[in-house]
Amino acid sequence: MFDRNGPLRITATVAIATSMVAGCSSMSGDSEDEKLRQMVTGTTSAPSTLDPAAAWDGSWELYKNVYQTLLSFPSSSSSPEPDAAKRCGFTDSASRVYRCTLRDGLKFSNGNALDSRAVKHSIDRVMTIKAKSGPLGLMGSLDRVEAPDKRTVVFHLKKSDATFPFILATPATAIVDPESYPAKKLRKGNKIVGSGPYTLKSYSKGKKAELSRYEGYHGPAKPKNDVVTIEYFQDSAKMVKALKEKKIDVAYRGLTPGQVSGFQKAQANGNQEIELTELLGSEISYLVFNPKDRMAGNPAVRKAIAELIDRKALVRNVYNRTTDPLYSMVPGGITGHTSAFYDRYGEPSKDQARKTLSEAGIDKKVPLTLWYTTDRYGDTTGETFAELKRQLNKSGLFDVTVKGRPWSQFVEGYSKGKYPVFGRGWFPDFPDADNYVAPFVGKNNALATPYDNAQITDELLPQSRKESNRATASKKFTTAQKIIAKDARLLPLWQGRVYVASLKDVAGVEWVMDPSTLPRLWELHMKSSW
């Protein structure tokens, strides 16, 4: 997905328990029945809209907690399991017909019944409205949706796609009330009608969302708090200040490497007021090479760069080791991950890069401009490209220039093929190797930079999508990653981590992020309140 979580820098989740003023979990002096388990959270990733048909971005963080989907990811697995559905499964061996049966008694927060008609309506409107910023791109394999009775939904796919259940577990398929969300246009206003663990009690765009536990919710989540307030911050410095002053309970997304290192040092020095928990992340950062550019289109140039880039130095010098070197487009923790680039190119070697260029008839410094966006992935992006420039120029084989542009200009530039090499980030829609390969290959890929490889697009991906057993499908992705490394059209740099910083009395932090690293706010609670 395109930058679902806004700035793709070191992702952090901070859970903080506060005094009553900030929304603590118990109210001294109140009767037991009047006590509310409250949490206050903070994030730098505010929703762009409250309508799921219009968002394929950080808005999903809120949607996860107020809307329901047919499937969701459990705490202990990256395989989707029933949520609003009682059961789901393919009814054919080709993975082209998927049937779900809904739970009994599902209702939206306004009292309307959540039935198969609502599910069909919710997905049909995404495909009808075709919002520019919406998740239509995830519906590519879907042909039509049927609702033969009130509790049955049948999805007919255009082609085999065993990843379809993963899509049904994303907020792209959030179920909305047909009476509240028009079939052909987006819903306006600051209200939400959902059926998730929480209802949206109040909302101030870009500032605050107040959630209240929905008593009518029927699903696998077991909320451990009653009220959650989400504070939206413009920058991480203010968020960290609020954490240290105990004005918020949880802050996720947006901590810089320096701030993460600061928390780590404080813990090492015996300061236990704020605890830092590290979770496996799934976001990646990578370079894209334009095949139409005179230099970047030369395989020898790309391979020489792959032989020179020192990822270990990059994560050490720029990210204070709060990210990990990445040698494949499929990151660690995802079934099918390999180290294809390391296997092919090994440790950084100036001699090998010089040999690669020389054999291609290149005996002079290669002039090359690397482009990045200045306002999308955080302050460390500029530092990243300065480090890449330093490494390549130090070899004496390249003459690299680095240029940055604001996001809107940056997108326009690479979409028109103006950049020889540019940097991008990716946060997956769902935890499957397919979502780290398929979006970047083919003529019309997510990067607006054609990458034609028939073996990947016409053989490996279609074959993998027939495999409902994703572990079996991983063999196809191992081959695909070897091809990507050989072509060097994409160059993975680092894999992010997720850090959860919380006050010492907060529990549930280890479960707060699902396998797609969307926050499950219902897991947070005070140790004394549960």
Short mmCIF file of C-alpha atoms in Angstrom, two decimals:
data_model
loop_
_atom_site.label_atom_id
_atom_site.label_comp_id
_atom_site.label_asym_id
_atom_site.label_seq_id
_atom_site.Cartn_x
_atom_site.Cartn_y
_atom_site.Cartn_z
CA MET A 1 0.00 0.00 0.00
CA PHE A 2 1.09 3.56 -0.56
CA ASP A 3 2.39 4.79 2.78
CA ARG A 4 -0.54 3.60 4.81
CA ASN A 5 1.02 4.94 7.97
CA GLY A 6 2.17 8.27 6.67
CA PRO A 7 5.84 8.90 7.41
CA LEU A 8 7.61 5.61 6.89
CA ARG A 9 10.26 6.06 9.52
CA ILE A 10 10.73 4.09 12.71
CA THR A 11 7.26 3.06 13.74
CA ALA A 12 6.44 3.32 17.41
CA THR A 13 3.51 2.58 19.64
CA VAL A 14 3.43 4.15 23.05
CA ALA A 15 0.94 3.05 25.68
CA ILE A 16 0.57 5.36 28.60
CA ALA A 17 -1.63 5.28 31.68
CA THR A 18 -2.39 8.66 33.16
CA SER A 19 -4.13 10.41 35.97
CA MET A 20 -7.86 11.03 35.86
CA VAL A 21 -7.30 14.30 34.04
CA ALA A 22 -5.68 12.40 31.18
CA GLY A 23 -8.11 9.51 31.42
CA CYS A 24 -6.66 6.98 33.84
CA SER A 25 -8.13 3.56 34.25
CA SER A 26 -9.57 3.99 37.71
CA MET A 27 -11.26 6.93 39.38
CA SER A 28 -10.39 7.32 43.01
CA GLY A 29 -13.46 7.89 45.18
CA ASP A 30 -16.01 6.61 42.66
CA SER A 31 -18.10 3.54 43.26
CA GLU A 32 -16.94 0.30 41.63
CA ASP A 33 -19.77 0.42 39.09
CA GLU A 34 -18.80 3.95 38.02
CA LYS A 35 -15.18 3.13 37.39
CA LEU A 36 -14.20 3.12 33.72
CA ARG A 37 -11.12 1.51 32.28
CA GLN A 38 -9.80 4.38 30.19
CA MET A 39 -6.74 4.71 27.99
CA VAL A 40 -5.33 7.72 26.17
CA THR A 41 -3.22 7.12 23.08
CA GLY A 42 -1.14 9.30 20.79
CA THR A 43 -0.11 9.01 17.17
CA THR A 44 1.25 11.18 14.38
CA SER A 45 -0.92 9.33 11.85
CA ALA A 46 -4.32 11.04 11.63
CA PRO A 47 -7.16 9.74 9.42
CA SER A 48 -7.61 11.43 6.05
CA THR A 49 -11.31 10.49 5.98
CA LEU A 50 -13.82 8.50 8.01
CA ASP A 51 -15.27 6.66 5.01
CA PRO A 52 -13.49 3.34 4.27
CA ALA A 53 -14.31 3.63 0.55
CA ALA A 54 -12.03 6.67 0.35
CA ALA A 55 -8.96 5.58 2.30
CA TRP A 56 -5.94 3.41 1.59
CA ASP A 57 -3.68 5.02 4.18
CA GLY A 58 -3.19 5.64 7.90
CA SER A 59 -6.94 5.98 8.35
CA TRP A 60 -6.94 2.18 8.67
CA GLU A 61 -5.57 2.55 12.20
CA LEU A 62 -8.87 4.05 13.35
CA TYR A 63 -11.00 1.79 11.13
CA LYS A 64 -9.48 -1.30 12.75
CA ASN A 65 -11.14 -0.33 16.01
CA VAL A 66 -14.55 0.95 14.91
CA TYR A 67 -15.45 -1.03 11.79
CA GLN A 68 -15.72 -4.79 11.46
CA THR A 69 -14.49 -7.03 8.66
CA LEU A 70 -15.49 -10.57 7.75
CA LEU A 71 -12.05 -11.81 8.77
CA SER A 72 -9.26 -10.47 10.96
CA PHE A 73 -5.80 -11.49 12.14
CA PRO A 74 -5.60 -13.18 15.54
CA SER A 75 -2.87 -12.38 18.02
CA SER A 76 -1.02 -15.62 17.46
CA SER A 77 -1.13 -15.98 13.67
CA SER A 78 -0.73 -14.12 10.39
CA SER A 79 -3.48 -16.25 8.82
CA PRO A 80 -6.91 -14.55 8.77
CA GLU A 81 -9.67 -16.02 10.90
CA PRO A 82 -13.43 -15.27 11.17
CA ASP A 83 -14.55 -11.97 12.69
CA ALA A 84 -17.99 -10.78 11.55
CA ALA A 85 -18.11 -14.11 9.74
CA LYS A 86 -18.80 -17.35 11.58
CA ARG A 87 -16.91 -19.28 8.93
CA CYS A 88 -15.39 -18.68 5.49
CA GLY A 89 -13.66 -20.74 2.84
CA PHE A 90 -13.10 -21.44 -0.82
CA THR A 91 -15.71 -23.76 -2.28
CA ASP A 92 -13.64 -24.82 -5.28
CA SER A 93 -10.15 -26.19 -5.86
CA ALA A 94 -9.16 -23.28 -8.09
CA SER A 95 -9.54 -20.61 -5.34
CA ARG A 96 -12.06 -18.62 -7.36
CA VAL A 97 -15.26 -18.86 -5.28
CA TYR A 98 -15.14 -17.76 -1.65
CA ARG A 99 -18.14 -18.16 0.67
CA CYS A 100 -18.73 -16.67 4.13
CA THR A 101 -21.49 -17.27 6.66
CA LEU A 102 -22.13 -14.40 9.07
CA ARG A 103 -22.47 -14.61 12.83
CA ASP A 104 -25.96 -14.40 14.32
CA GLY A 105 -27.23 -11.14 15.79
CA LEU A 106 -24.78 -8.68 14.24
CA LYS A 107 -25.90 -5.06 14.50
CA PHE A 108 -24.43 -1.69 13.60
CA SER A 109 -24.01 0.92 16.29
CA ASN A 110 -27.24 2.61 15.12
CA GLY A 111 -29.22 -0.58 15.71
CA ASN A 112 -29.56 -1.64 12.08
CA ALA A 113 -28.92 -5.28 11.24
CA LEU A 114 -25.57 -6.24 9.76
CA ASP A 115 -26.43 -8.86 7.17
CA SER A 116 -25.10 -10.13 3.87
CA ARG A 117 -26.74 -7.21 2.07
CA ALA A 118 -24.59 -4.81 4.12
CA VAL A 119 -21.42 -6.74 3.26
CA LYS A 120 -22.24 -6.69 -0.45
CA HIS A 121 -23.14 -2.99 -0.27
CA SER A 122 -19.86 -2.15 1.49
CA ILE A 123 -17.64 -3.80 -1.10
CA ASP A 124 -19.75 -2.85 -4.12
CA ARG A 125 -19.55 0.85 -3.21
CA VAL A 126 -15.72 0.72 -3.13
CA MET A 127 -15.81 -0.61 -6.69
CA THR A 128 -18.55 1.82 -7.77
CA ILE A 129 -17.26 5.05 -6.24
CA LYS A 130 -13.67 4.37 -7.31
CA ALA A 131 -12.30 7.05 -5.01
CA LYS A 132 -8.87 8.19 -6.12
CA SER A 133 -7.51 7.69 -2.61
CA GLY A 134 -9.54 4.55 -1.95
CA PRO A 135 -8.63 0.85 -1.78
CA LEU A 136 -10.00 -0.13 -5.20
CA GLY A 137 -6.55 -1.41 -6.14
CA LEU A 138 -6.98 -4.30 -3.72
CA MET A 139 -10.13 -5.50 -5.51
CA GLY A 140 -8.41 -6.43 -8.76
CA SER A 141 -9.27 -10.12 -8.58
CA LEU A 142 -12.90 -9.61 -7.55
CA ASP A 143 -15.59 -10.08 -10.19
CA ARG A 144 -18.82 -9.81 -8.19
CA VAL A 145 -20.41 -10.28 -4.77
CA GLU A 146 -23.62 -12.21 -4.15
CA ALA A 147 -25.89 -12.30 -1.10
CA PRO A 148 -28.15 -15.35 -1.64
CA ASP A 149 -29.61 -15.08 1.86
CA LYS A 150 -29.26 -12.85 4.92
CA ARG A 151 -26.27 -14.65 6.38
CA THR A 152 -24.41 -15.84 3.27
CA VAL A 153 -21.98 -13.87 1.12
CA VAL A 154 -20.35 -15.35 -1.97
CA PHE A 155 -17.38 -13.75 -3.72
CA HIS A 156 -16.69 -14.69 -7.34
CA LEU A 157 -13.14 -13.98 -8.48
CA LYS A 158 -11.95 -13.28 -12.00
CA LYS A 159 -8.94 -15.52 -11.46
CA SER A 160 -7.46 -17.75 -8.80
CA ASP A 161 -6.42 -15.73 -5.77
CA ALA A 162 -5.66 -17.51 -2.52
CA THR A 163 -4.72 -14.13 -1.00
CA PHE A 164 -8.33 -12.94 -1.16
CA PRO A 165 -9.03 -13.93 2.48
CA PHE A 166 -6.19 -11.61 3.50
CA ILE A 167 -7.91 -8.73 1.69
CA LEU A 168 -11.15 -9.49 3.56
CA ALA A 169 -9.18 -9.00 6.78
CA THR A 170 -8.13 -5.45 5.86
CA PRO A 171 -10.12 -2.25 6.50
CA ALA A 172 -10.45 -1.97 2.71
CA THR A 173 -13.44 -4.28 3.17
CA ALA A 174 -14.82 -2.62 6.32
CA ILE A 175 -18.55 -3.31 6.65
CA VAL A 176 -20.75 -0.20 6.68
CA ASP A 177 -24.48 0.39 7.15
CA PRO A 178 -26.28 0.73 3.78
CA GLU A 179 -28.65 3.33 5.21
CA SER A 180 -25.78 5.52 6.42
CA TYR A 181 -23.28 5.13 3.58
CA PRO A 182 -24.56 5.99 0.06
CA ALA A 183 -23.96 3.44 -2.67
CA LYS A 184 -22.61 5.93 -5.19
CA LYS A 185 -20.98 8.68 -3.18
CA LEU A 186 -18.83 9.13 -0.10
CA ARG A 187 -20.29 9.84 3.32
CA LYS A 188 -19.62 13.30 4.72
CA GLY A 189 -19.25 14.48 8.29
CA ASN A 190 -17.51 13.38 11.48
CA LYS A 191 -19.67 10.38 12.37
CA ILE A 192 -19.09 6.65 11.95
CA VAL A 193 -21.64 3.84 11.91
CA GLY A 194 -19.80 0.58 12.41
CA SER A 195 -19.97 -2.67 14.35
CA GLY A 196 -16.44 -2.95 15.70
CA PRO A 197 -15.28 -3.14 19.32
CA TYR A 198 -15.72 0.63 19.70
CA THR A 199 -18.06 3.39 18.58
CA LEU A 200 -16.77 6.83 17.66
CA LYS A 201 -18.14 9.05 20.41
CA SER A 202 -16.64 12.29 19.09
CA TYR A 203 -14.10 13.38 16.49
CA SER A 204 -12.10 16.51 15.79
CA LYS A 205 -10.23 16.18 12.50
CA GLY A 206 -6.48 16.09 12.98
CA LYS A 207 -6.83 16.55 16.74
CA LYS A 208 -8.73 13.88 18.63
CA ALA A 209 -10.97 10.83 18.39
CA GLU A 210 -12.89 9.54 21.40
CA LEU A 211 -13.91 5.89 21.33
CA SER A 212 -16.37 4.10 23.58
CA ARG A 213 -16.74 0.36 23.96
CA TYR A 214 -19.62 -0.94 21.80
CA GLU A 215 -21.76 -3.28 23.88
CA GLY A 216 -23.44 -4.64 20.75
CA TYR A 217 -20.19 -5.92 19.25
CA HIS A 218 -20.03 -9.62 18.36
CA GLY A 219 -16.58 -10.81 17.37
CA PRO A 220 -13.30 -12.29 18.59
CA ALA A 221 -11.94 -9.12 20.27
CA LYS A 222 -12.17 -9.02 24.06
CA PRO A 223 -11.85 -5.33 25.03
CA LYS A 224 -9.87 -4.76 28.20
CA ASN A 225 -10.83 -1.10 28.46
CA ASP A 226 -14.05 0.87 28.11
CA VAL A 227 -12.91 4.19 26.70
CA VAL A 228 -9.99 5.13 24.44
CA THR A 229 -9.00 8.65 23.47
CA ILE A 230 -6.69 9.03 20.47
CA GLU A 231 -4.68 12.26 20.38
CA TYR A 232 -3.29 13.21 16.96
CA PHE A 233 0.04 15.01 16.99
CA GLN A 234 1.65 17.05 14.24
CA ASP A 235 5.14 16.02 15.26
CA SER A 236 6.71 13.35 17.41
CA ALA A 237 8.47 15.82 19.73
CA LYS A 238 5.13 17.01 21.11
CA MET A 239 3.94 13.42 21.36
CA VAL A 240 7.01 12.41 23.38
CA LYS A 241 6.58 15.45 25.61
CA ALA A 242 2.98 14.43 26.28
CA LEU A 243 4.16 10.91 27.11
CA LYS A 244 6.77 12.09 29.56
CA GLU A 245 4.25 14.46 31.20
CA LYS A 246 1.72 11.60 31.43
CA LYS A 247 -0.90 13.47 29.44
CA ILE A 248 -1.50 10.52 27.13
CA ASP A 249 -1.57 6.77 27.60
CA VAL A 250 -0.45 5.45 24.20
CA ALA A 251 1.45 7.04 21.33
CA TYR A 252 2.13 5.06 18.17
CA ARG A 253 3.60 5.96 14.80
CA GLY A 254 6.23 8.58 14.25
CA LEU A 255 8.96 8.21 16.85
CA THR A 256 12.36 9.05 15.37
CA PRO A 257 15.38 6.75 15.79
CA GLY A 258 16.84 9.28 18.20
CA GLN A 259 13.77 9.19 20.39
CA VAL A 260 13.72 5.40 20.39
CA SER A 261 17.41 5.35 21.34
CA GLY A 262 16.67 7.84 24.09
CA PHE A 263 14.08 5.55 25.64
CA GLN A 264 16.48 2.61 25.35
CA LYS A 265 19.28 4.51 27.10
CA ALA A 266 16.93 5.66 29.85
CA GLN A 267 15.90 2.07 30.50
CA ALA A 268 19.52 0.92 30.52
CA ASN A 269 20.27 3.62 33.12
CA GLY A 270 17.55 2.37 35.42
CA ASN A 271 14.69 4.69 34.50
CA GLN A 272 11.69 2.38 34.55
CA GLU A 273 8.95 5.00 34.21
CA ILE A 274 8.69 4.34 30.46
CA GLU A 275 9.08 0.82 29.11
CA LEU A 276 10.06 0.18 25.51
CA THR A 277 8.84 -3.00 23.84
CA GLU A 278 10.21 -4.03 20.45
CA LEU A 279 7.93 -5.85 18.00
CA LEU A 280 8.67 -7.23 14.56
CA GLY A 281 7.89 -4.67 11.87
CA SER A 282 6.84 -5.23 8.28
CA GLU A 283 7.53 -1.92 6.54
CA ILE A 284 10.39 -1.71 4.06
CA SER A 285 12.43 0.96 2.29
CA TYR A 286 13.88 0.44 -1.18
CA LEU A 287 15.24 2.05 -4.35
CA VAL A 288 13.52 1.95 -7.74
CA PHE A 289 15.50 2.09 -11.02
CA ASN A 290 13.98 3.59 -14.15
CA PRO A 291 14.64 1.21 -17.08
CA LYS A 292 14.27 4.04 -19.61
CA ASP A 293 17.08 6.10 -18.13
CA ARG A 294 20.41 5.88 -19.94
CA MET A 295 22.37 4.99 -16.79
CA ALA A 296 19.80 3.38 -14.48
CA GLY A 297 18.55 1.31 -17.39
CA ASN A 298 21.97 -0.34 -17.71
CA PRO A 299 21.99 -3.64 -15.74
CA ALA A 300 25.71 -3.23 -15.00
CA VAL A 301 25.09 0.11 -13.27
CA ARG A 302 22.30 -1.34 -11.14
CA LYS A 303 24.33 -4.39 -10.19
CA ALA A 304 27.35 -2.28 -9.31
CA ILE A 305 25.18 -0.27 -6.94
CA ALA A 306 23.88 -3.50 -5.42
CA GLU A 307 27.51 -4.55 -4.90
CA LEU A 308 28.42 -1.26 -3.21
CA ILE A 309 25.54 -0.37 -0.89
CA ASP A 310 26.44 -1.10 2.73
CA ARG A 311 23.10 -1.66 4.46
CA LYS A 312 24.72 -2.34 7.82
CA ALA A 313 26.41 1.06 7.75
CA LEU A 314 23.14 2.66 6.67
CA VAL A 315 21.12 1.31 9.59
CA ARG A 316 23.99 2.07 11.97
CA ASN A 317 24.79 5.61 10.82
CA VAL A 318 21.29 6.87 10.07
CA TYR A 319 18.88 4.73 12.09
CA ASN A 320 20.90 4.00 15.22
CA ARG A 321 20.27 0.30 14.59
CA THR A 322 16.52 0.74 15.02
CA THR A 323 15.99 -0.83 11.59
CA ASP A 324 17.48 -3.99 10.07
CA PRO A 325 19.39 -4.45 6.79
CA LEU A 326 17.07 -5.92 4.17
CA TYR A 327 18.30 -8.19 1.37
CA SER A 328 14.95 -9.05 -0.18
CA MET A 329 11.72 -7.25 -1.05
CA VAL A 330 9.97 -9.74 1.25
CA PRO A 331 10.99 -8.88 4.82
CA GLY A 332 11.83 -11.16 7.70
CA GLY A 333 8.83 -12.52 9.55
CA ILE A 334 6.86 -13.04 6.34
CA THR A 335 6.63 -16.60 5.02
CA GLY A 336 8.78 -16.80 1.91
CA HIS A 337 11.47 -14.36 3.05
CA THR A 338 14.97 -14.97 1.72
CA SER A 339 18.24 -13.04 1.54
CA ALA A 340 18.38 -13.09 -2.26
CA PHE A 341 20.44 -9.90 -2.65
CA TYR A 342 23.03 -11.01 -0.11
CA ASP A 343 23.19 -14.46 -1.67
CA ARG A 344 23.86 -12.91 -5.08
CA TYR A 345 26.02 -9.89 -4.27
CA GLY A 346 27.53 -10.69 -0.89
CA GLU A 347 29.23 -8.08 1.30
CA PRO A 348 29.87 -4.61 -0.19
CA SER A 349 32.85 -4.77 -2.57
CA LYS A 350 34.38 -1.90 -4.51
CA ASP A 351 36.55 -4.29 -6.48
CA GLN A 352 33.59 -6.38 -7.60
CA ALA A 353 31.60 -3.29 -8.57
CA ARG A 354 34.54 -1.96 -10.59
CA LYS A 355 34.80 -5.32 -12.37
CA THR A 356 31.07 -5.32 -13.15
CA LEU A 357 31.26 -1.85 -14.70
CA SER A 358 34.49 -2.58 -16.55
CA GLU A 359 33.07 -5.70 -18.16
CA ALA A 360 30.19 -3.56 -19.42
CA GLY A 361 32.64 -1.10 -20.99
CA ILE A 362 32.18 1.58 -18.33
CA ASP A 363 35.54 3.00 -17.25
CA LYS A 364 34.52 6.47 -16.07
CA LYS A 365 32.54 7.67 -13.07
CA VAL A 366 28.84 7.04 -13.55
CA PRO A 367 26.80 10.25 -13.17
CA LEU A 368 23.54 9.51 -11.41
CA THR A 369 20.83 11.46 -9.56
CA LEU A 370 18.95 9.88 -6.67
CA TRP A 371 15.55 11.35 -5.81
CA TYR A 372 13.54 11.25 -2.60
CA THR A 373 10.48 12.92 -1.11
CA THR A 374 11.12 15.57 1.52
CA ASP A 375 7.85 15.41 3.43
CA ARG A 376 6.54 11.85 3.41
CA TYR A 377 8.85 9.44 5.20
CA GLY A 378 10.28 11.58 7.96
CA ASP A 379 13.47 13.49 8.61
CA THR A 380 15.69 10.42 8.29
CA THR A 381 14.93 10.13 4.56
CA GLY A 382 17.26 12.97 3.67
CA GLU A 383 19.94 11.46 5.88
CA THR A 384 19.44 8.09 4.19
CA PHE A 385 20.10 9.52 0.75
CA ALA A 386 23.07 11.51 2.00
CA GLU A 387 24.52 8.23 3.28
CA LEU A 388 23.83 6.45 -0.02
CA LYS A 389 25.56 9.30 -1.88
CA ARG A 390 28.53 9.10 0.49
CA GLN A 391 28.92 5.35 0.00
CA LEU A 392 28.64 5.40 -3.79
CA ASN A 393 30.89 8.43 -4.31
CA LYS A 394 33.49 7.09 -1.88
CA SER A 395 33.95 4.11 -4.18
CA GLY A 396 35.27 6.42 -6.89
CA LEU A 397 32.97 4.70 -9.39
CA PHE A 398 29.98 7.06 -9.17
CA ASP A 399 29.28 10.75 -9.23
CA VAL A 400 25.98 10.87 -7.36
CA THR A 401 23.74 13.88 -6.88
CA VAL A 402 20.80 13.79 -4.46
CA LYS A 403 17.61 15.80 -4.95
CA GLY A 404 14.43 16.00 -2.91
CA ARG A 405 10.90 17.13 -3.73
CA PRO A 406 7.65 17.50 -1.74
CA TRP A 407 5.41 14.47 -2.08
CA SER A 408 3.01 15.85 -4.69
CA GLN A 409 5.87 16.95 -6.97
CA PHE A 410 7.81 13.76 -6.24
CA VAL A 411 4.90 11.52 -7.31
CA GLU A 412 4.35 13.56 -10.46
CA GLY A 413 8.04 13.29 -11.32
CA TYR A 414 8.47 9.54 -10.99
CA SER A 415 5.06 8.89 -12.58
CA LYS A 416 6.30 10.69 -15.68
CA GLY A 417 9.59 8.79 -15.69
CA LYS A 418 11.72 11.82 -14.85
CA TYR A 419 13.84 10.18 -12.17
CA PRO A 420 16.61 7.65 -12.93
CA VAL A 421 16.58 6.33 -9.34
CA PHE A 422 14.14 7.16 -6.56
CA GLY A 423 13.37 5.99 -3.05
CA ARG A 424 10.08 4.57 -1.86
CA GLY A 425 8.66 2.97 1.22
CA TRP A 426 6.06 0.23 1.53
CA PHE A 427 3.82 -0.86 4.33
CA PRO A 428 1.88 -4.02 3.43
CA ASP A 429 -1.87 -4.30 3.18
CA PHE A 430 -1.64 -7.81 4.56
CA PRO A 431 1.15 -10.09 5.83
CA ASP A 432 1.79 -12.24 2.79
CA ALA A 433 4.76 -12.36 0.40
CA ASP A 434 2.40 -11.62 -2.50
CA ASN A 435 1.90 -8.09 -1.20
CA TYR A 436 5.65 -7.40 -1.39
CA VAL A 437 6.07 -8.66 -4.95
CA ALA A 438 2.88 -8.25 -7.00
CA PRO A 439 2.48 -4.46 -6.50
CA PHE A 440 5.92 -3.74 -7.98
CA VAL A 441 5.97 -5.86 -11.12
CA GLY A 442 4.15 -5.71 -14.43
CA LYS A 443 3.47 -2.88 -16.85
CA ASN A 444 1.03 -1.00 -14.63
CA ASN A 445 2.48 -1.42 -11.19
CA ALA A 446 2.17 0.71 -8.06
CA LEU A 447 5.40 2.55 -8.87
CA ALA A 448 4.39 3.83 -12.32
CA THR A 449 7.70 2.32 -13.47
CA PRO A 450 7.10 -0.75 -15.66
CA TYR A 451 8.93 -3.88 -14.59
CA ASP A 452 8.23 -6.57 -17.16
CA ASN A 453 9.23 -10.06 -16.17
CA ALA A 454 6.94 -12.68 -17.64
CA GLN A 455 8.19 -15.44 -15.38
CA ILE A 456 7.05 -13.50 -12.30
CA THR A 457 3.82 -11.99 -13.64
CA ASP A 458 2.60 -14.81 -15.88
CA GLU A 459 3.88 -17.89 -14.07
CA LEU A 460 4.99 -17.50 -10.47
CA LEU A 461 2.32 -15.11 -9.17
CA PRO A 462 -0.65 -16.90 -10.81
CA GLN A 463 0.68 -20.26 -9.62
CA SER A 464 1.21 -18.98 -6.07
CA ARG A 465 -2.34 -17.64 -5.92
CA LYS A 466 -3.74 -21.10 -6.49
CA GLU A 467 -2.09 -22.27 -3.28
CA SER A 468 -4.37 -21.86 -0.29
CA ASN A 469 -1.48 -23.18 1.79
CA ARG A 470 0.72 -20.07 1.80
CA ALA A 471 3.71 -21.99 3.11
CA THR A 472 3.61 -24.07 -0.08
CA ALA A 473 3.24 -20.88 -2.14
CA SER A 474 6.45 -19.53 -0.60
CA LYS A 475 8.50 -21.66 -2.99
CA LYS A 476 7.27 -19.50 -5.86
CA PHE A 477 8.29 -16.36 -4.00
CA THR A 478 11.77 -17.72 -3.35
CA THR A 479 12.20 -17.99 -7.12
CA ALA A 480 10.67 -14.54 -7.67
CA GLN A 481 13.08 -12.96 -5.21
CA LYS A 482 16.05 -14.52 -6.96
CA ILE A 483 14.83 -13.01 -10.23
CA ILE A 484 14.35 -9.59 -8.63
CA ALA A 485 17.89 -9.75 -7.25
CA LYS A 486 19.28 -10.77 -10.64
CA ASP A 487 17.45 -7.94 -12.44
CA ALA A 488 18.28 -5.39 -9.72
CA ARG A 489 15.38 -3.23 -10.82
CA LEU A 490 14.41 -2.83 -7.17
CA LEU A 491 16.95 -2.58 -4.37
CA PRO A 492 15.75 -3.26 -0.79
CA LEU A 493 17.49 -1.19 1.89
CA TRP A 494 16.02 -1.77 5.33
CA GLN A 495 13.18 -3.33 7.27
CA GLY A 496 11.55 -1.37 10.07
CA ARG A 497 10.81 -2.42 13.61
CA VAL A 498 7.84 -1.50 15.76
CA TYR A 499 8.56 0.01 19.15
CA VAL A 500 5.96 0.27 21.89
CA ALA A 501 6.80 2.69 24.67
CA SER A 502 4.52 2.65 27.69
CA LEU A 503 4.39 3.71 31.29
CA LYS A 504 5.29 0.89 33.60
CA ASP A 505 1.68 0.26 34.71
CA VAL A 506 0.32 -0.37 31.21
CA ALA A 507 -0.39 -3.95 30.14
CA GLY A 508 -1.31 -5.56 26.84
CA VAL A 509 1.40 -3.76 24.91
CA GLU A 510 2.81 -6.97 23.43
CA TRP A 511 -0.56 -7.68 21.76
CA VAL A 512 -1.50 -4.18 20.65
CA MET A 513 -0.32 -4.55 17.03
CA ASP A 514 -1.80 -7.12 14.67
CA PRO A 515 0.33 -8.85 11.98
CA SER A 516 -0.35 -5.91 9.64
CA THR A 517 0.83 -3.60 12.46
CA LEU A 518 -2.58 -1.99 12.85
CA PRO A 519 -3.33 -1.10 16.49
CA ARG A 520 -5.77 -3.21 18.48
CA LEU A 521 -6.50 -0.60 21.10
CA TRP A 522 -8.78 -2.95 23.00
CA GLU A 523 -5.74 -4.88 24.25
CA LEU A 524 -4.44 -1.96 26.34
CA HIS A 525 -5.27 -1.69 30.04
CA MET A 526 -3.81 -0.80 33.40
CA LYS A 527 -2.21 -3.70 35.22
CA SER A 528 -4.34 -2.98 38.26
CA SER A 529 -7.63 -2.83 36.35
CA TRP A 530 -7.83 -6.25 34.71
#
